[in-house]
Amino acid sequence: EAELAAAFARYVGDMPRPGDAAMEDPDKSLRPKKADTETTLRAAAFPKDFGAYMKNMGWMSEHYVRLRALMRRAQGGDVSEEAMDRLRLNLDRARILPGPYTHHVVVDASSGQLWYYGAGEGVGMMKVVVGAPETQTPMLAGKLQWAILNPYWNVPDYLVRDDVAPKVLAGRSLASLKMEALDGWGGDARRIPAARIDWNGVAAGKGIPRVRELPWAGNSMGKAKFLFPNKLGIYLHDTPRRDLLRKDNRHFSNGCIRLEDAATLGRWLLQKPLRAPSKAPEQAVALPVQVPVYLTYLTPTATKAGVGFRKDVYGRDG
């Protein structure tokens, strides 16, 4: 019995190893760790049905379990070696994801879906809009720490050049666009009168100022955004563009994740309704518990014929 328990612990400990998969700029504390025997056996004693726990690999993410079943189906069918290689790579990506017993969020940039988990089960899921092929949502892991209510939207430089400047040159004012320009990125940044900006130069890519959209009903950030530290400037946020969420292909963002239901996710993260106490911009609210978030990319799907793949829009399956 002791040898069987030790073998089970080794098996469980080996499964989360990422293999060839990798994440960009991961939070070091979220890298898969090999659990010791005692921890593994205590976790296995928690479920009411140990047989179901074993059969469903309850210590692994449901995404890993799904892809493992697809791999088993593929091994029994007429599947090319190229397809098997893609399955193995995606299975390695899914190994990194935690099991359902930890509170966490998973975003799949292939399908444009988000799931959130806690207390041993999936709590909810929703559609998301993710990065376009030229501005891809990266694969990374971090810890959600803050909700920002009534957020500004800092307009990317290329949009200031290609979208804002032409509109101003055509006669629109920054105020009519619900935007303002600033002289820097620090907390002491000051507003710049739009009349003092050389918009012809900005349109040519010279001297681009910092431009931000003010909080309002049509703000690109919606009513809230959720931040986790990362060097790539990626976060989750609300969106007024509901039309994009109704599309099957939801790869339209600049890399960040636009949420179908920010209010529901915010209520789960904050453990209270997502509601700003005033109309003041950029109200930062610390989450009561930091929640890990994993951005991944899983292309395999089940088909009537066996195994298929979504279009590899980011070209990551090689």
PDB file of C-alpha atoms in Angstrom:
ATOM      1  CA  GLU A   1       0.000   0.000   0.000  1.00  0.00           C
ATOM      2  CA  ALA A   2       2.847   2.388   0.837  1.00  0.00           C
ATOM      3  CA  GLU A   3       4.574   1.641  -2.480  1.00  0.00           C
ATOM      4  CA  LEU A   4       1.326   2.169  -4.397  1.00  0.00           C
ATOM      5  CA  ALA A   5       0.762   5.511  -2.642  1.00  0.00           C
ATOM      6  CA  ALA A   6       4.328   6.604  -3.437  1.00  0.00           C
ATOM      7  CA  ALA A   7       3.915   5.599  -7.100  1.00  0.00           C
ATOM      8  CA  PHE A   8       0.644   7.567  -7.298  1.00  0.00           C
ATOM      9  CA  ALA A   9       2.368  10.612  -5.795  1.00  0.00           C
ATOM     10  CA  ARG A  10       5.203  10.368  -8.343  1.00  0.00           C
ATOM     11  CA  TYR A  11       2.678  10.077 -11.186  1.00  0.00           C
ATOM     12  CA  VAL A  12       0.690  13.105  -9.999  1.00  0.00           C
ATOM     13  CA  GLY A  13       3.882  15.097  -9.464  1.00  0.00           C
ATOM     14  CA  ASP A  14       5.239  14.384 -12.946  1.00  0.00           C
ATOM     15  CA  MET A  15       2.120  15.299 -14.928  1.00  0.00           C
ATOM     16  CA  PRO A  16       2.307  19.137 -14.578  1.00  0.00           C
ATOM     17  CA  ARG A  17       5.792  19.362 -16.090  1.00  0.00           C
ATOM     18  CA  PRO A  18       5.429  21.758 -19.076  1.00  0.00           C
ATOM     19  CA  GLY A  19       7.577  19.902 -21.584  1.00  0.00           C
ATOM     20  CA  ASP A  20       8.104  22.047 -24.704  1.00  0.00           C
ATOM     21  CA  ALA A  21       5.491  24.658 -23.730  1.00  0.00           C
ATOM     22  CA  ALA A  22       6.592  28.005 -22.359  1.00  0.00           C
ATOM     23  CA  MET A  23       5.026  31.226 -21.143  1.00  0.00           C
ATOM     24  CA  GLU A  24       6.262  34.757 -21.676  1.00  0.00           C
ATOM     25  CA  ASP A  25       7.171  36.731 -18.557  1.00  0.00           C
ATOM     26  CA  PRO A  26       5.545  34.273 -16.110  1.00  0.00           C
ATOM     27  CA  ASP A  27       5.077  35.051 -12.428  1.00  0.00           C
ATOM     28  CA  LYS A  28       7.777  32.845 -10.887  1.00  0.00           C
ATOM     29  CA  SER A  29       5.504  31.874  -7.995  1.00  0.00           C
ATOM     30  CA  LEU A  30       3.060  30.316 -10.487  1.00  0.00           C
ATOM     31  CA  ARG A  31       5.515  28.019 -12.207  1.00  0.00           C
ATOM     32  CA  PRO A  32       4.443  24.377 -11.769  1.00  0.00           C
ATOM     33  CA  LYS A  33       5.947  22.831  -8.657  1.00  0.00           C
ATOM     34  CA  LYS A  34       6.262  19.139  -7.905  1.00  0.00           C
ATOM     35  CA  ALA A  35       4.146  18.510  -4.818  1.00  0.00           C
ATOM     36  CA  ASP A  36       5.562  16.275  -2.082  1.00  0.00           C
ATOM     37  CA  THR A  37       4.009  12.899  -1.338  1.00  0.00           C
ATOM     38  CA  GLU A  38       2.139  14.017   1.783  1.00  0.00           C
ATOM     39  CA  THR A  39       0.538  17.020   0.025  1.00  0.00           C
ATOM     40  CA  THR A  40      -0.502  14.873  -2.940  1.00  0.00           C
ATOM     41  CA  LEU A  41      -2.090  12.200  -0.752  1.00  0.00           C
ATOM     42  CA  ARG A  42      -3.909  14.753   1.417  1.00  0.00           C
ATOM     43  CA  ALA A  43      -5.390  16.340  -1.740  1.00  0.00           C
ATOM     44  CA  ALA A  44      -6.478  12.899  -3.003  1.00  0.00           C
ATOM     45  CA  ALA A  45      -8.259  12.225   0.301  1.00  0.00           C
ATOM     46  CA  PHE A  46     -10.403  15.371  -0.045  1.00  0.00           C
ATOM     47  CA  PRO A  47     -12.768  14.304  -2.900  1.00  0.00           C
ATOM     48  CA  LYS A  48     -15.737  12.134  -1.886  1.00  0.00           C
ATOM     49  CA  ASP A  49     -15.163   9.666  -4.743  1.00  0.00           C
ATOM     50  CA  PHE A  50     -11.509   8.668  -5.132  1.00  0.00           C
ATOM     51  CA  GLY A  51     -12.344   6.486  -8.144  1.00  0.00           C
ATOM     52  CA  ALA A  52     -13.816   9.456 -10.006  1.00  0.00           C
ATOM     53  CA  TYR A  53     -10.853  11.584  -8.891  1.00  0.00           C
ATOM     54  CA  MET A  54      -8.492   9.077 -10.508  1.00  0.00           C
ATOM     55  CA  LYS A  55     -10.589   8.566 -13.640  1.00  0.00           C
ATOM     56  CA  ASN A  56     -10.992  12.297 -14.263  1.00  0.00           C
ATOM     57  CA  MET A  57      -7.466  13.210 -13.118  1.00  0.00           C
ATOM     58  CA  GLY A  58      -8.955  15.638 -10.595  1.00  0.00           C
ATOM     59  CA  TRP A  59      -5.564  17.125  -9.757  1.00  0.00           C
ATOM     60  CA  MET A  60      -5.202  18.411 -13.340  1.00  0.00           C
ATOM     61  CA  SER A  61      -6.960  21.187 -15.241  1.00  0.00           C
ATOM     62  CA  GLU A  62     -10.128  20.212 -17.103  1.00  0.00           C
ATOM     63  CA  HIS A  63      -8.421  21.546 -20.234  1.00  0.00           C
ATOM     64  CA  TYR A  64      -5.635  18.990 -19.833  1.00  0.00           C
ATOM     65  CA  VAL A  65      -8.185  16.218 -19.257  1.00  0.00           C
ATOM     66  CA  ARG A  66     -10.067  17.219 -22.416  1.00  0.00           C
ATOM     67  CA  LEU A  67      -6.913  17.231 -24.550  1.00  0.00           C
ATOM     68  CA  ARG A  68      -5.769  13.947 -23.028  1.00  0.00           C
ATOM     69  CA  ALA A  69      -9.059  12.391 -24.175  1.00  0.00           C
ATOM     70  CA  LEU A  70      -8.504  13.831 -27.665  1.00  0.00           C
ATOM     71  CA  MET A  71      -5.011  12.347 -27.694  1.00  0.00           C
ATOM     72  CA  ARG A  72      -6.419   8.950 -26.767  1.00  0.00           C
ATOM     73  CA  ARG A  73      -9.008   9.241 -29.558  1.00  0.00           C
ATOM     74  CA  ALA A  74      -6.316  10.278 -32.044  1.00  0.00           C
ATOM     75  CA  GLN A  75      -4.098   7.341 -31.130  1.00  0.00           C
ATOM     76  CA  GLY A  76      -6.900   4.976 -32.054  1.00  0.00           C
ATOM     77  CA  GLY A  77      -7.662   6.611 -35.396  1.00  0.00           C
ATOM     78  CA  ASP A  78      -6.131   7.659 -38.676  1.00  0.00           C
ATOM     79  CA  VAL A  79      -4.355  10.843 -37.565  1.00  0.00           C
ATOM     80  CA  SER A  80      -1.255  12.267 -39.242  1.00  0.00           C
ATOM     81  CA  GLU A  81       2.017  12.617 -37.374  1.00  0.00           C
ATOM     82  CA  GLU A  82       1.791  16.380 -37.890  1.00  0.00           C
ATOM     83  CA  ALA A  83      -1.567  16.416 -36.105  1.00  0.00           C
ATOM     84  CA  MET A  84      -0.145  14.269 -33.301  1.00  0.00           C
ATOM     85  CA  ASP A  85       2.718  16.750 -32.880  1.00  0.00           C
ATOM     86  CA  ARG A  86       0.203  19.600 -32.600  1.00  0.00           C
ATOM     87  CA  LEU A  87      -1.762  17.643 -30.010  1.00  0.00           C
ATOM     88  CA  ARG A  88       1.370  16.968 -27.946  1.00  0.00           C
ATOM     89  CA  LEU A  89       2.355  20.642 -28.001  1.00  0.00           C
ATOM     90  CA  ASN A  90      -1.117  21.742 -26.893  1.00  0.00           C
ATOM     91  CA  LEU A  91      -1.166  19.047 -24.206  1.00  0.00           C
ATOM     92  CA  ASP A  92       2.093  20.476 -22.862  1.00  0.00           C
ATOM     93  CA  ARG A  93       0.485  23.935 -22.737  1.00  0.00           C
ATOM     94  CA  ALA A  94      -2.425  22.539 -20.750  1.00  0.00           C
ATOM     95  CA  ARG A  95      -0.083  20.834 -18.247  1.00  0.00           C
ATOM     96  CA  ILE A  96       0.881  24.273 -16.913  1.00  0.00           C
ATOM     97  CA  LEU A  97      -2.695  25.079 -15.884  1.00  0.00           C
ATOM     98  CA  PRO A  98      -3.651  24.314 -12.274  1.00  0.00           C
ATOM     99  CA  GLY A  99      -6.339  21.933 -11.098  1.00  0.00           C
ATOM    100  CA  PRO A 100      -9.771  23.191 -10.063  1.00  0.00           C
ATOM    101  CA  TYR A 101      -9.049  23.292  -6.324  1.00  0.00           C
ATOM    102  CA  THR A 102      -7.259  26.635  -6.540  1.00  0.00           C
ATOM    103  CA  HIS A 103      -9.019  29.915  -7.303  1.00  0.00           C
ATOM    104  CA  HIS A 104      -7.814  30.952 -10.740  1.00  0.00           C
ATOM    105  CA  VAL A 105      -8.793  32.300 -14.157  1.00  0.00           C
ATOM    106  CA  VAL A 106      -7.928  30.757 -17.543  1.00  0.00           C
ATOM    107  CA  VAL A 107      -8.110  32.647 -20.837  1.00  0.00           C
ATOM    108  CA  ASP A 108      -7.767  30.686 -24.072  1.00  0.00           C
ATOM    109  CA  ALA A 109      -6.713  33.025 -26.871  1.00  0.00           C
ATOM    110  CA  SER A 110      -7.471  30.377 -29.499  1.00  0.00           C
ATOM    111  CA  SER A 111     -11.189  29.976 -28.758  1.00  0.00           C
ATOM    112  CA  GLY A 112     -11.773  33.426 -27.225  1.00  0.00           C
ATOM    113  CA  GLN A 113     -13.096  31.969 -23.968  1.00  0.00           C
ATOM    114  CA  LEU A 114     -12.491  32.625 -20.270  1.00  0.00           C
ATOM    115  CA  TRP A 115     -13.143  30.279 -17.328  1.00  0.00           C
ATOM    116  CA  TYR A 116     -12.867  30.903 -13.593  1.00  0.00           C
ATOM    117  CA  TYR A 117     -12.510  28.225 -10.925  1.00  0.00           C
ATOM    118  CA  GLY A 118     -12.608  27.744  -7.192  1.00  0.00           C
ATOM    119  CA  ALA A 119     -13.396  25.218  -4.460  1.00  0.00           C
ATOM    120  CA  GLY A 120     -12.922  22.241  -6.746  1.00  0.00           C
ATOM    121  CA  GLU A 121     -15.207  23.250  -9.584  1.00  0.00           C
ATOM    122  CA  GLY A 122     -15.716  25.616 -12.465  1.00  0.00           C
ATOM    123  CA  VAL A 123     -17.570  28.719 -11.303  1.00  0.00           C
ATOM    124  CA  GLY A 124     -18.312  30.312 -14.655  1.00  0.00           C
ATOM    125  CA  MET A 125     -17.192  31.047 -18.191  1.00  0.00           C
ATOM    126  CA  MET A 126     -17.652  33.800 -20.754  1.00  0.00           C
ATOM    127  CA  LYS A 127     -16.632  34.939 -24.197  1.00  0.00           C
ATOM    128  CA  VAL A 128     -13.680  37.284 -24.567  1.00  0.00           C
ATOM    129  CA  VAL A 129     -12.131  39.309 -27.372  1.00  0.00           C
ATOM    130  CA  VAL A 130      -8.382  38.698 -27.630  1.00  0.00           C
ATOM    131  CA  GLY A 131      -5.460  40.000 -29.649  1.00  0.00           C
ATOM    132  CA  ALA A 132      -5.494  40.273 -33.421  1.00  0.00           C
ATOM    133  CA  PRO A 133      -2.837  38.281 -35.321  1.00  0.00           C
ATOM    134  CA  GLU A 134      -0.606  41.366 -35.507  1.00  0.00           C
ATOM    135  CA  THR A 135      -1.118  42.245 -31.805  1.00  0.00           C
ATOM    136  CA  GLN A 136      -1.303  38.820 -30.213  1.00  0.00           C
ATOM    137  CA  THR A 137      -2.405  38.034 -26.683  1.00  0.00           C
ATOM    138  CA  PRO A 138       0.703  36.412 -25.167  1.00  0.00           C
ATOM    139  CA  MET A 139       0.935  33.231 -23.137  1.00  0.00           C
ATOM    140  CA  LEU A 140       1.711  34.270 -19.578  1.00  0.00           C
ATOM    141  CA  ALA A 141       0.695  33.807 -15.970  1.00  0.00           C
ATOM    142  CA  GLY A 142       0.256  36.402 -13.243  1.00  0.00           C
ATOM    143  CA  LYS A 143      -1.848  37.315 -10.223  1.00  0.00           C
ATOM    144  CA  LEU A 144      -4.843  39.624 -10.537  1.00  0.00           C
ATOM    145  CA  GLN A 145      -4.417  42.232  -7.805  1.00  0.00           C
ATOM    146  CA  TRP A 146      -6.429  45.361  -8.627  1.00  0.00           C
ATOM    147  CA  ALA A 147      -9.722  46.471 -10.087  1.00  0.00           C
ATOM    148  CA  ILE A 148      -9.674  49.951 -11.636  1.00  0.00           C
ATOM    149  CA  LEU A 149     -13.136  51.499 -11.780  1.00  0.00           C
ATOM    150  CA  ASN A 150     -14.037  54.292 -14.232  1.00  0.00           C
ATOM    151  CA  PRO A 151     -10.707  53.755 -16.004  1.00  0.00           C
ATOM    152  CA  TYR A 152      -8.962  55.949 -18.511  1.00  0.00           C
ATOM    153  CA  TRP A 153      -7.843  54.347 -21.762  1.00  0.00           C
ATOM    154  CA  ASN A 154      -4.301  55.227 -22.742  1.00  0.00           C
ATOM    155  CA  VAL A 155      -4.444  55.300 -26.530  1.00  0.00           C
ATOM    156  CA  PRO A 156      -1.550  53.395 -28.174  1.00  0.00           C
ATOM    157  CA  ASP A 157       0.865  55.609 -30.119  1.00  0.00           C
ATOM    158  CA  TYR A 158       0.006  54.011 -33.458  1.00  0.00           C
ATOM    159  CA  LEU A 159      -3.684  54.829 -32.929  1.00  0.00           C
ATOM    160  CA  VAL A 160      -2.843  58.409 -31.945  1.00  0.00           C
ATOM    161  CA  ARG A 161      -0.955  58.633 -35.236  1.00  0.00           C
ATOM    162  CA  ASP A 162      -3.351  56.711 -37.487  1.00  0.00           C
ATOM    163  CA  ASP A 163      -6.747  57.503 -35.977  1.00  0.00           C
ATOM    164  CA  VAL A 164      -6.765  60.447 -33.575  1.00  0.00           C
ATOM    165  CA  ALA A 165      -4.509  62.803 -35.547  1.00  0.00           C
ATOM    166  CA  PRO A 166      -6.454  62.446 -38.860  1.00  0.00           C
ATOM    167  CA  LYS A 167      -9.730  63.139 -37.029  1.00  0.00           C
ATOM    168  CA  VAL A 168      -8.309  66.276 -35.398  1.00  0.00           C
ATOM    169  CA  LEU A 169      -6.902  67.435 -38.747  1.00  0.00           C
ATOM    170  CA  ALA A 170     -10.350  66.883 -40.271  1.00  0.00           C
ATOM    171  CA  GLY A 171     -11.881  69.281 -37.761  1.00  0.00           C
ATOM    172  CA  ARG A 172     -12.756  67.167 -34.718  1.00  0.00           C
ATOM    173  CA  SER A 173     -11.623  68.382 -31.310  1.00  0.00           C
ATOM    174  CA  LEU A 174     -10.035  66.187 -28.672  1.00  0.00           C
ATOM    175  CA  ALA A 175     -12.880  67.150 -26.345  1.00  0.00           C
ATOM    176  CA  SER A 176     -15.459  65.853 -28.833  1.00  0.00           C
ATOM    177  CA  LEU A 177     -13.531  62.582 -28.936  1.00  0.00           C
ATOM    178  CA  LYS A 178     -13.699  62.449 -25.107  1.00  0.00           C
ATOM    179  CA  MET A 179      -9.898  62.545 -25.012  1.00  0.00           C
ATOM    180  CA  GLU A 180      -7.092  64.662 -23.585  1.00  0.00           C
ATOM    181  CA  ALA A 181      -3.346  64.952 -24.227  1.00  0.00           C
ATOM    182  CA  LEU A 182      -0.655  64.927 -21.535  1.00  0.00           C
ATOM    183  CA  ASP A 183       3.035  65.769 -21.444  1.00  0.00           C
ATOM    184  CA  GLY A 184       4.196  62.489 -19.893  1.00  0.00           C
ATOM    185  CA  TRP A 185       3.370  59.211 -18.199  1.00  0.00           C
ATOM    186  CA  GLY A 186       4.162  60.030 -14.579  1.00  0.00           C
ATOM    187  CA  GLY A 187       1.751  60.963 -11.838  1.00  0.00           C
ATOM    188  CA  ASP A 188       2.697  64.620 -12.296  1.00  0.00           C
ATOM    189  CA  ALA A 189       1.836  64.657 -16.034  1.00  0.00           C
ATOM    190  CA  ARG A 190       0.030  67.817 -17.145  1.00  0.00           C
ATOM    191  CA  ARG A 191      -2.591  68.331 -19.794  1.00  0.00           C
ATOM    192  CA  ILE A 192      -1.468  69.841 -23.091  1.00  0.00           C
ATOM    193  CA  PRO A 193      -3.884  72.156 -24.941  1.00  0.00           C
ATOM    194  CA  ALA A 194      -4.718  70.449 -28.231  1.00  0.00           C
ATOM    195  CA  ALA A 195      -3.959  73.686 -30.102  1.00  0.00           C
ATOM    196  CA  ARG A 196      -0.303  73.474 -29.043  1.00  0.00           C
ATOM    197  CA  ILE A 197       0.182  70.065 -30.665  1.00  0.00           C
ATOM    198  CA  ASP A 198       1.577  69.722 -34.183  1.00  0.00           C
ATOM    199  CA  TRP A 199      -1.035  67.273 -35.457  1.00  0.00           C
ATOM    200  CA  ASN A 200       0.516  67.120 -38.931  1.00  0.00           C
ATOM    201  CA  GLY A 201       3.725  65.977 -37.271  1.00  0.00           C
ATOM    202  CA  VAL A 202       1.822  63.455 -35.133  1.00  0.00           C
ATOM    203  CA  ALA A 203       0.139  62.064 -38.268  1.00  0.00           C
ATOM    204  CA  ALA A 204       3.622  61.646 -39.735  1.00  0.00           C
ATOM    205  CA  GLY A 205       4.767  59.771 -36.620  1.00  0.00           C
ATOM    206  CA  LYS A 206       6.732  62.634 -35.060  1.00  0.00           C
ATOM    207  CA  GLY A 207       6.318  63.969 -31.544  1.00  0.00           C
ATOM    208  CA  ILE A 208       3.402  61.743 -30.588  1.00  0.00           C
ATOM    209  CA  PRO A 209       1.943  62.918 -27.246  1.00  0.00           C
ATOM    210  CA  ARG A 210       0.345  60.750 -24.620  1.00  0.00           C
ATOM    211  CA  VAL A 211      -3.398  60.699 -25.302  1.00  0.00           C
ATOM    212  CA  ARG A 212      -5.997  59.134 -23.057  1.00  0.00           C
ATOM    213  CA  GLU A 213      -9.730  58.611 -23.371  1.00  0.00           C
ATOM    214  CA  LEU A 214     -11.773  59.916 -20.452  1.00  0.00           C
ATOM    215  CA  PRO A 215     -14.249  57.705 -18.562  1.00  0.00           C
ATOM    216  CA  TRP A 216     -17.667  57.763 -20.246  1.00  0.00           C
ATOM    217  CA  ALA A 217     -20.290  55.299 -21.477  1.00  0.00           C
ATOM    218  CA  GLY A 218     -18.345  54.528 -24.667  1.00  0.00           C
ATOM    219  CA  ASN A 219     -14.858  54.353 -23.124  1.00  0.00           C
ATOM    220  CA  SER A 220     -12.869  51.519 -24.685  1.00  0.00           C
ATOM    221  CA  MET A 221     -12.133  50.105 -21.206  1.00  0.00           C
ATOM    222  CA  GLY A 222     -15.818  50.075 -20.270  1.00  0.00           C
ATOM    223  CA  LYS A 223     -16.510  50.453 -16.566  1.00  0.00           C
ATOM    224  CA  ALA A 224     -13.571  48.481 -15.157  1.00  0.00           C
ATOM    225  CA  LYS A 225     -10.256  46.829 -15.821  1.00  0.00           C
ATOM    226  CA  PHE A 226      -8.434  44.165 -13.814  1.00  0.00           C
ATOM    227  CA  LEU A 227      -4.663  44.369 -13.459  1.00  0.00           C
ATOM    228  CA  PHE A 228      -1.916  41.843 -12.852  1.00  0.00           C
ATOM    229  CA  PRO A 229       1.806  42.707 -12.957  1.00  0.00           C
ATOM    230  CA  ASN A 230       3.476  41.893 -16.273  1.00  0.00           C
ATOM    231  CA  LYS A 231       6.023  43.564 -18.525  1.00  0.00           C
ATOM    232  CA  LEU A 232       3.793  43.328 -21.604  1.00  0.00           C
ATOM    233  CA  GLY A 233       1.041  45.696 -20.424  1.00  0.00           C
ATOM    234  CA  ILE A 234      -1.695  43.051 -20.653  1.00  0.00           C
ATOM    235  CA  TYR A 235      -4.858  43.192 -18.544  1.00  0.00           C
ATOM    236  CA  LEU A 236      -8.551  42.210 -18.540  1.00  0.00           C
ATOM    237  CA  HIS A 237     -11.213  44.860 -19.093  1.00  0.00           C
ATOM    238  CA  ASP A 238     -14.838  45.655 -19.811  1.00  0.00           C
ATOM    239  CA  THR A 239     -15.837  46.736 -23.340  1.00  0.00           C
ATOM    240  CA  PRO A 240     -18.648  48.651 -25.035  1.00  0.00           C
ATOM    241  CA  ARG A 241     -18.033  46.735 -28.298  1.00  0.00           C
ATOM    242  CA  ARG A 242     -20.667  44.051 -27.761  1.00  0.00           C
ATOM    243  CA  ASP A 243     -20.827  43.334 -31.499  1.00  0.00           C
ATOM    244  CA  LEU A 244     -17.361  41.768 -31.490  1.00  0.00           C
ATOM    245  CA  LEU A 245     -18.371  39.342 -28.752  1.00  0.00           C
ATOM    246  CA  ARG A 246     -21.103  37.943 -30.994  1.00  0.00           C
ATOM    247  CA  LYS A 247     -18.605  36.882 -33.652  1.00  0.00           C
ATOM    248  CA  ASP A 248     -17.218  33.339 -33.870  1.00  0.00           C
ATOM    249  CA  ASN A 249     -13.715  34.702 -34.476  1.00  0.00           C
ATOM    250  CA  ARG A 250     -12.933  37.150 -31.662  1.00  0.00           C
ATOM    251  CA  HIS A 251      -9.336  38.166 -32.456  1.00  0.00           C
ATOM    252  CA  PHE A 252      -9.620  41.962 -32.630  1.00  0.00           C
ATOM    253  CA  SER A 253      -7.897  43.548 -29.615  1.00  0.00           C
ATOM    254  CA  ASN A 254      -4.475  45.123 -29.179  1.00  0.00           C
ATOM    255  CA  GLY A 255      -3.474  42.160 -26.982  1.00  0.00           C
ATOM    256  CA  CYS A 256      -5.568  42.760 -23.857  1.00  0.00           C
ATOM    257  CA  ILE A 257      -8.639  40.698 -22.999  1.00  0.00           C
ATOM    258  CA  ARG A 258     -12.093  42.274 -23.417  1.00  0.00           C
ATOM    259  CA  LEU A 259     -14.699  40.650 -21.179  1.00  0.00           C
ATOM    260  CA  GLU A 260     -18.239  39.662 -22.085  1.00  0.00           C
ATOM    261  CA  ASP A 261     -19.402  40.098 -18.469  1.00  0.00           C
ATOM    262  CA  ALA A 262     -16.981  42.230 -16.457  1.00  0.00           C
ATOM    263  CA  ALA A 263     -19.596  42.817 -13.737  1.00  0.00           C
ATOM    264  CA  THR A 264     -19.964  39.110 -12.946  1.00  0.00           C
ATOM    265  CA  LEU A 265     -16.228  38.434 -12.989  1.00  0.00           C
ATOM    266  CA  GLY A 266     -15.669  41.549 -10.873  1.00  0.00           C
ATOM    267  CA  ARG A 267     -18.223  40.394  -8.309  1.00  0.00           C
ATOM    268  CA  TRP A 268     -16.386  37.069  -8.037  1.00  0.00           C
ATOM    269  CA  LEU A 269     -12.961  38.699  -7.765  1.00  0.00           C
ATOM    270  CA  LEU A 270     -13.995  41.434  -5.320  1.00  0.00           C
ATOM    271  CA  GLN A 271     -16.515  39.298  -3.403  1.00  0.00           C
ATOM    272  CA  LYS A 272     -18.973  42.176  -3.723  1.00  0.00           C
ATOM    273  CA  PRO A 273     -20.792  44.011  -6.543  1.00  0.00           C
ATOM    274  CA  LEU A 274     -18.560  45.829  -9.031  1.00  0.00           C
ATOM    275  CA  ARG A 275     -19.747  49.370  -8.379  1.00  0.00           C
ATOM    276  CA  ALA A 276     -17.793  52.633  -8.275  1.00  0.00           C
ATOM    277  CA  PRO A 277     -18.712  54.802  -5.254  1.00  0.00           C
ATOM    278  CA  SER A 278     -18.433  57.970  -7.365  1.00  0.00           C
ATOM    279  CA  LYS A 279     -17.796  59.204 -10.901  1.00  0.00           C
ATOM    280  CA  ALA A 280     -14.137  59.943 -10.149  1.00  0.00           C
ATOM    281  CA  PRO A 281     -11.773  58.392 -12.732  1.00  0.00           C
ATOM    282  CA  GLU A 282      -9.266  55.606 -12.076  1.00  0.00           C
ATOM    283  CA  GLN A 283     -10.544  54.371  -8.716  1.00  0.00           C
ATOM    284  CA  ALA A 284      -8.203  51.565  -7.629  1.00  0.00           C
ATOM    285  CA  VAL A 285      -9.678  48.798  -5.494  1.00  0.00           C
ATOM    286  CA  ALA A 286      -7.410  46.035  -4.179  1.00  0.00           C
ATOM    287  CA  LEU A 287      -8.770  42.528  -4.593  1.00  0.00           C
ATOM    288  CA  PRO A 288      -9.302  40.854  -1.204  1.00  0.00           C
ATOM    289  CA  VAL A 289      -7.336  37.841  -2.487  1.00  0.00           C
ATOM    290  CA  GLN A 290      -4.849  37.815  -5.357  1.00  0.00           C
ATOM    291  CA  VAL A 291      -6.176  35.454  -8.039  1.00  0.00           C
ATOM    292  CA  PRO A 292      -3.851  33.701 -10.528  1.00  0.00           C
ATOM    293  CA  VAL A 293      -4.671  34.205 -14.191  1.00  0.00           C
ATOM    294  CA  TYR A 294      -3.286  32.030 -16.998  1.00  0.00           C
ATOM    295  CA  LEU A 295      -3.338  33.130 -20.632  1.00  0.00           C
ATOM    296  CA  THR A 296      -2.963  30.108 -22.881  1.00  0.00           C
ATOM    297  CA  TYR A 297      -3.553  28.964 -26.471  1.00  0.00           C
ATOM    298  CA  LEU A 298      -5.311  25.635 -27.085  1.00  0.00           C
ATOM    299  CA  THR A 299      -6.312  24.838 -30.668  1.00  0.00           C
ATOM    300  CA  PRO A 300      -7.494  21.161 -30.657  1.00  0.00           C
ATOM    301  CA  THR A 301     -11.238  20.420 -30.781  1.00  0.00           C
ATOM    302  CA  ALA A 302     -13.408  17.316 -30.872  1.00  0.00           C
ATOM    303  CA  THR A 303     -15.203  16.590 -34.146  1.00  0.00           C
ATOM    304  CA  LYS A 304     -17.623  13.891 -35.289  1.00  0.00           C
ATOM    305  CA  ALA A 305     -14.755  12.366 -37.252  1.00  0.00           C
ATOM    306  CA  GLY A 306     -12.424  12.457 -34.251  1.00  0.00           C
ATOM    307  CA  VAL A 307      -9.974  15.306 -33.737  1.00  0.00           C
ATOM    308  CA  GLY A 308      -9.762  18.716 -35.387  1.00  0.00           C
ATOM    309  CA  PHE A 309      -8.071  22.049 -34.820  1.00  0.00           C
ATOM    310  CA  ARG A 310      -9.200  25.641 -34.791  1.00  0.00           C
ATOM    311  CA  LYS A 311      -7.366  27.912 -37.203  1.00  0.00           C
ATOM    312  CA  ASP A 312      -3.894  28.619 -35.840  1.00  0.00           C
ATOM    313  CA  VAL A 313      -4.383  32.409 -36.048  1.00  0.00           C
ATOM    314  CA  TYR A 314      -1.164  33.144 -34.135  1.00  0.00           C
ATOM    315  CA  GLY A 315       0.970  30.553 -35.934  1.00  0.00           C
ATOM    316  CA  ARG A 316       2.085  28.983 -32.654  1.00  0.00           C
ATOM    317  CA  ASP A 317       1.459  25.337 -33.481  1.00  0.00           C
ATOM    318  CA  GLY A 318       4.360  25.283 -35.869  1.00  0.00           C
TER     319      GLY A 318
END
